[in-house]
Tab-separated table of C-alpha atoms in Angstrom:
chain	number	residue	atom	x	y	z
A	1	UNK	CA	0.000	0.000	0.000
A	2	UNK	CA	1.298	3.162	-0.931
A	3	UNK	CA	0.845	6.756	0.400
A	4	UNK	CA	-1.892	7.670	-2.091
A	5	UNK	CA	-3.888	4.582	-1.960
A	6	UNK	CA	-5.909	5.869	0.736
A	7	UNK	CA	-6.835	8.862	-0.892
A	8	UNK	CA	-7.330	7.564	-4.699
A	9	UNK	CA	-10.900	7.531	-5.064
A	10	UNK	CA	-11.359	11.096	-4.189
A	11	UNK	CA	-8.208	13.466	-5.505
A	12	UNK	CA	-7.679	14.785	-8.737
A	13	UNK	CA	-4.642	13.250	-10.605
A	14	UNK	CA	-2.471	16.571	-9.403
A	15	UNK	CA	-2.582	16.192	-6.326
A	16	UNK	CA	-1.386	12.367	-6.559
A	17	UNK	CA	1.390	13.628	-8.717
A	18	UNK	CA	2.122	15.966	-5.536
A	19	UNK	CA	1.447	13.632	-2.706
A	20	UNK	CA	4.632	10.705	-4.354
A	21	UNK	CA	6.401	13.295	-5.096
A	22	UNK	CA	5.880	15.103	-1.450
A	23	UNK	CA	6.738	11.552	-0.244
A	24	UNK	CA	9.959	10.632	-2.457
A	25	UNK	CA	12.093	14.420	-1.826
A	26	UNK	CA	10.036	15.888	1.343
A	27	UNK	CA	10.359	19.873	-0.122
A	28	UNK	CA	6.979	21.362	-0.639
A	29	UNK	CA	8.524	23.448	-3.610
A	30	UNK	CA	9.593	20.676	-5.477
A	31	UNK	CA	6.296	18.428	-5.225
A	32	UNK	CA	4.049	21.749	-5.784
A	33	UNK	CA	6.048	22.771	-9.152
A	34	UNK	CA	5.907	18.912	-10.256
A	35	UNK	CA	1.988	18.445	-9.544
A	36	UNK	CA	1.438	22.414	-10.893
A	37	UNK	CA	-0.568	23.450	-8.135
A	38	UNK	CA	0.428	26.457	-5.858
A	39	UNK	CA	1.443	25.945	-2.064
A	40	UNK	CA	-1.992	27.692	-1.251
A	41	UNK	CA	-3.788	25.121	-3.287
A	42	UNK	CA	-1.615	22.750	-1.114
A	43	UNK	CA	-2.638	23.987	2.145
A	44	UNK	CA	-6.428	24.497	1.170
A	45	UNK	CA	-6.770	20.781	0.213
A	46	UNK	CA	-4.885	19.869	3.418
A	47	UNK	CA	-7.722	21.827	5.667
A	48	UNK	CA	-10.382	21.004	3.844
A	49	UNK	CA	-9.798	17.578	2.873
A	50	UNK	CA	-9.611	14.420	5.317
A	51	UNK	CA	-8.452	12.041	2.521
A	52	UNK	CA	-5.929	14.172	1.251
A	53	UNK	CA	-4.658	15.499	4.597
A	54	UNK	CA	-4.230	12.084	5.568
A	55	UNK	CA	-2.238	11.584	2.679
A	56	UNK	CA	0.202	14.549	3.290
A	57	UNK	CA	0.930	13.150	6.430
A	58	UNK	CA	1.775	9.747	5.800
A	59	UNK	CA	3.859	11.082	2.705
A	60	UNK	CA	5.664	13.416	5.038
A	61	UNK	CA	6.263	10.430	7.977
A	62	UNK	CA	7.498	8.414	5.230
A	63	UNK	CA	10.012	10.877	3.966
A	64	UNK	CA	11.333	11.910	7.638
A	65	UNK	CA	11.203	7.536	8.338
A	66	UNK	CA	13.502	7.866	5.385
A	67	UNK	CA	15.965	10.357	6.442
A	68	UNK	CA	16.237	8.576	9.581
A	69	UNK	CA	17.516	5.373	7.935
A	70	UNK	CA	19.903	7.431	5.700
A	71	UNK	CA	21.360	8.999	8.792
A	72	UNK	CA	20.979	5.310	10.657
A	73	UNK	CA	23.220	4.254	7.980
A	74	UNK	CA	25.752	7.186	8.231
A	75	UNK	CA	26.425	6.593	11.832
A	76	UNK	CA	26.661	2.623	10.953
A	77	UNK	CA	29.342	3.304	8.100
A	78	UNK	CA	31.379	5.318	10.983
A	79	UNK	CA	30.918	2.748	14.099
A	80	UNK	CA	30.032	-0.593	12.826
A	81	UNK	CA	28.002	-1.012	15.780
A	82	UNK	CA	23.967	-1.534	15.085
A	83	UNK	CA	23.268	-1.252	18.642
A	84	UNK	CA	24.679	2.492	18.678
A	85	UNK	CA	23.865	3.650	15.319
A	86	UNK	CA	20.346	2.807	16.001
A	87	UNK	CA	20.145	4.498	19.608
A	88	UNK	CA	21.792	7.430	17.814
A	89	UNK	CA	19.257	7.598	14.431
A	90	UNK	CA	16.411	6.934	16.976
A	91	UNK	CA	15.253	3.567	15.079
A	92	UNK	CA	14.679	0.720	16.661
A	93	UNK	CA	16.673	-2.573	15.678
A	94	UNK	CA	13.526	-4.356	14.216
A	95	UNK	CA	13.021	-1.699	11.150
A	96	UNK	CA	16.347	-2.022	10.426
A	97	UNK	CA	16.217	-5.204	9.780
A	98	UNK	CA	12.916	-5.384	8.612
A	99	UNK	CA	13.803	-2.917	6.035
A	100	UNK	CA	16.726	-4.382	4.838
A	101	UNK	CA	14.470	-7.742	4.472
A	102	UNK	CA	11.893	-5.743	2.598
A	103	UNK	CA	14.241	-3.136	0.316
A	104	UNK	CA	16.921	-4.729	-1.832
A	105	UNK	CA	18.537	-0.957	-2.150
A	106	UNK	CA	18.407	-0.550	1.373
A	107	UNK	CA	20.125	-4.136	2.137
A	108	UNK	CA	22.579	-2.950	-0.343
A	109	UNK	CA	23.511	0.305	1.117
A	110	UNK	CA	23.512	-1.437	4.540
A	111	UNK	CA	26.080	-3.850	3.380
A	112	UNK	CA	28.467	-0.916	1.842
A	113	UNK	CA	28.006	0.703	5.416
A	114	UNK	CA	29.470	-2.206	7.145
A	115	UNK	CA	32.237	-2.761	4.504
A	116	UNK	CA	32.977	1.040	5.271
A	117	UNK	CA	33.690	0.362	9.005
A	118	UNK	CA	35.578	-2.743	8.809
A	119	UNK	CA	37.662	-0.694	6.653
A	120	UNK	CA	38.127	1.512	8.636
A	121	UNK	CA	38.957	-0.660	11.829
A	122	UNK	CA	41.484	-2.330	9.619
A	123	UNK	CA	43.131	1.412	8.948
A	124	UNK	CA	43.552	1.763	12.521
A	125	UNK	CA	44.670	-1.575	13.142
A	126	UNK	CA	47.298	-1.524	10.893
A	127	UNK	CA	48.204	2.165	12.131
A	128	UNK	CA	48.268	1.084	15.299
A	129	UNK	CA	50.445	-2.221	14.638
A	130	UNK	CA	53.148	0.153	12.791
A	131	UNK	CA	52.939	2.902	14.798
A	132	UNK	CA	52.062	1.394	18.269
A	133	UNK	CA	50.164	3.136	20.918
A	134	UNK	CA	50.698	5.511	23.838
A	135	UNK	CA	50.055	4.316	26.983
A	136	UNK	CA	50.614	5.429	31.114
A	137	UNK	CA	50.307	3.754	34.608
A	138	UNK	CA	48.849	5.704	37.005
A	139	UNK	CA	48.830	4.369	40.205
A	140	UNK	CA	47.630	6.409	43.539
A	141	UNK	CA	46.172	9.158	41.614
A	142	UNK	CA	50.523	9.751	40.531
A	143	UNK	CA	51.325	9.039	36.706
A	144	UNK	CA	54.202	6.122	37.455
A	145	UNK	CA	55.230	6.077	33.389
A	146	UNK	CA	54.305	6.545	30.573
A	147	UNK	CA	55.151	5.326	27.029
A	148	UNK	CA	55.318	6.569	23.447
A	149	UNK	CA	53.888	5.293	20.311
A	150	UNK	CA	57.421	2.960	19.893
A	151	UNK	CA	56.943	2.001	23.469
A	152	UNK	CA	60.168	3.951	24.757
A	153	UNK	CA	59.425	5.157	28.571
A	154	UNK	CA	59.504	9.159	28.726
């Protein structure tokens, strides 16, 4: 079922042409020059209109839903840890995968986002094997030593 099939049997053709593209970019500007129909028009239908309110709304949920996976997948690509990228995107671990069961594209891009954060754990475990790491002992609130990235005390 898609955003307009609730309001189908009641809305002129324009205002289907505005309500996928409303859902697919989420900018008022765009969808109102695509469908030809002024923001006014927009906002008139929205008041006076249940069927085609109803529609605005679930096209504008589904665009924001949308932008939350892109950004769910941003923070994945960075961490490589589900667990935080969804506590950060505010999704739940369920529509992630239920998504990626459901949208081929999505699985896709969900797969380059992983492959982007083992890469980049790799990076730093090869930096860290060449270069080594810093470290210090503290012990009773005193730093004891502490070592450079070659492991020489200092």
């Amino acid at each position: 079922m898609t955003t307009t099939d609730l309001t189908k049997p009641r809305l002129e053709p324009k205002f289907y042409t505005f309500l996928d593209v409303f859902e697919k970019t989420g900018d008022l500007d765009i969808a109102c020059q695509e469908a030809k129909i002024s923001i006014k028009l927009v906002m008139w239908k929205k008041k006076t209109h249940p069927e085609f309110e109803a529609g605005y709304e679930l096209a504008s949920e589904k665009h924001n839903k949308d932008k939350d996976f892109l950004n769910y997948l941003d923070i994945f690509g960075k961490t490589g840890n589900m667990s935080e990228a969804c506590k950060l995107s505010g999704l739940k671990r369920v529509d992630i995968l239920a998504k990626k069961r459901e949208n081929p594209e999505f699985a896709e891009m969900l797969e380059d986002s992983r492959l982007r954060a083992v890469d980049s754990l790799e990076s730093e475990a090869r930096r860290r094997g060449a270069e080594g790491v810093e470290k210090q002992l503290v012990h009773g609130g005193r730093l004891v030593y502490y070592t450079d990235a070659r492991g020489d005390y200092i």
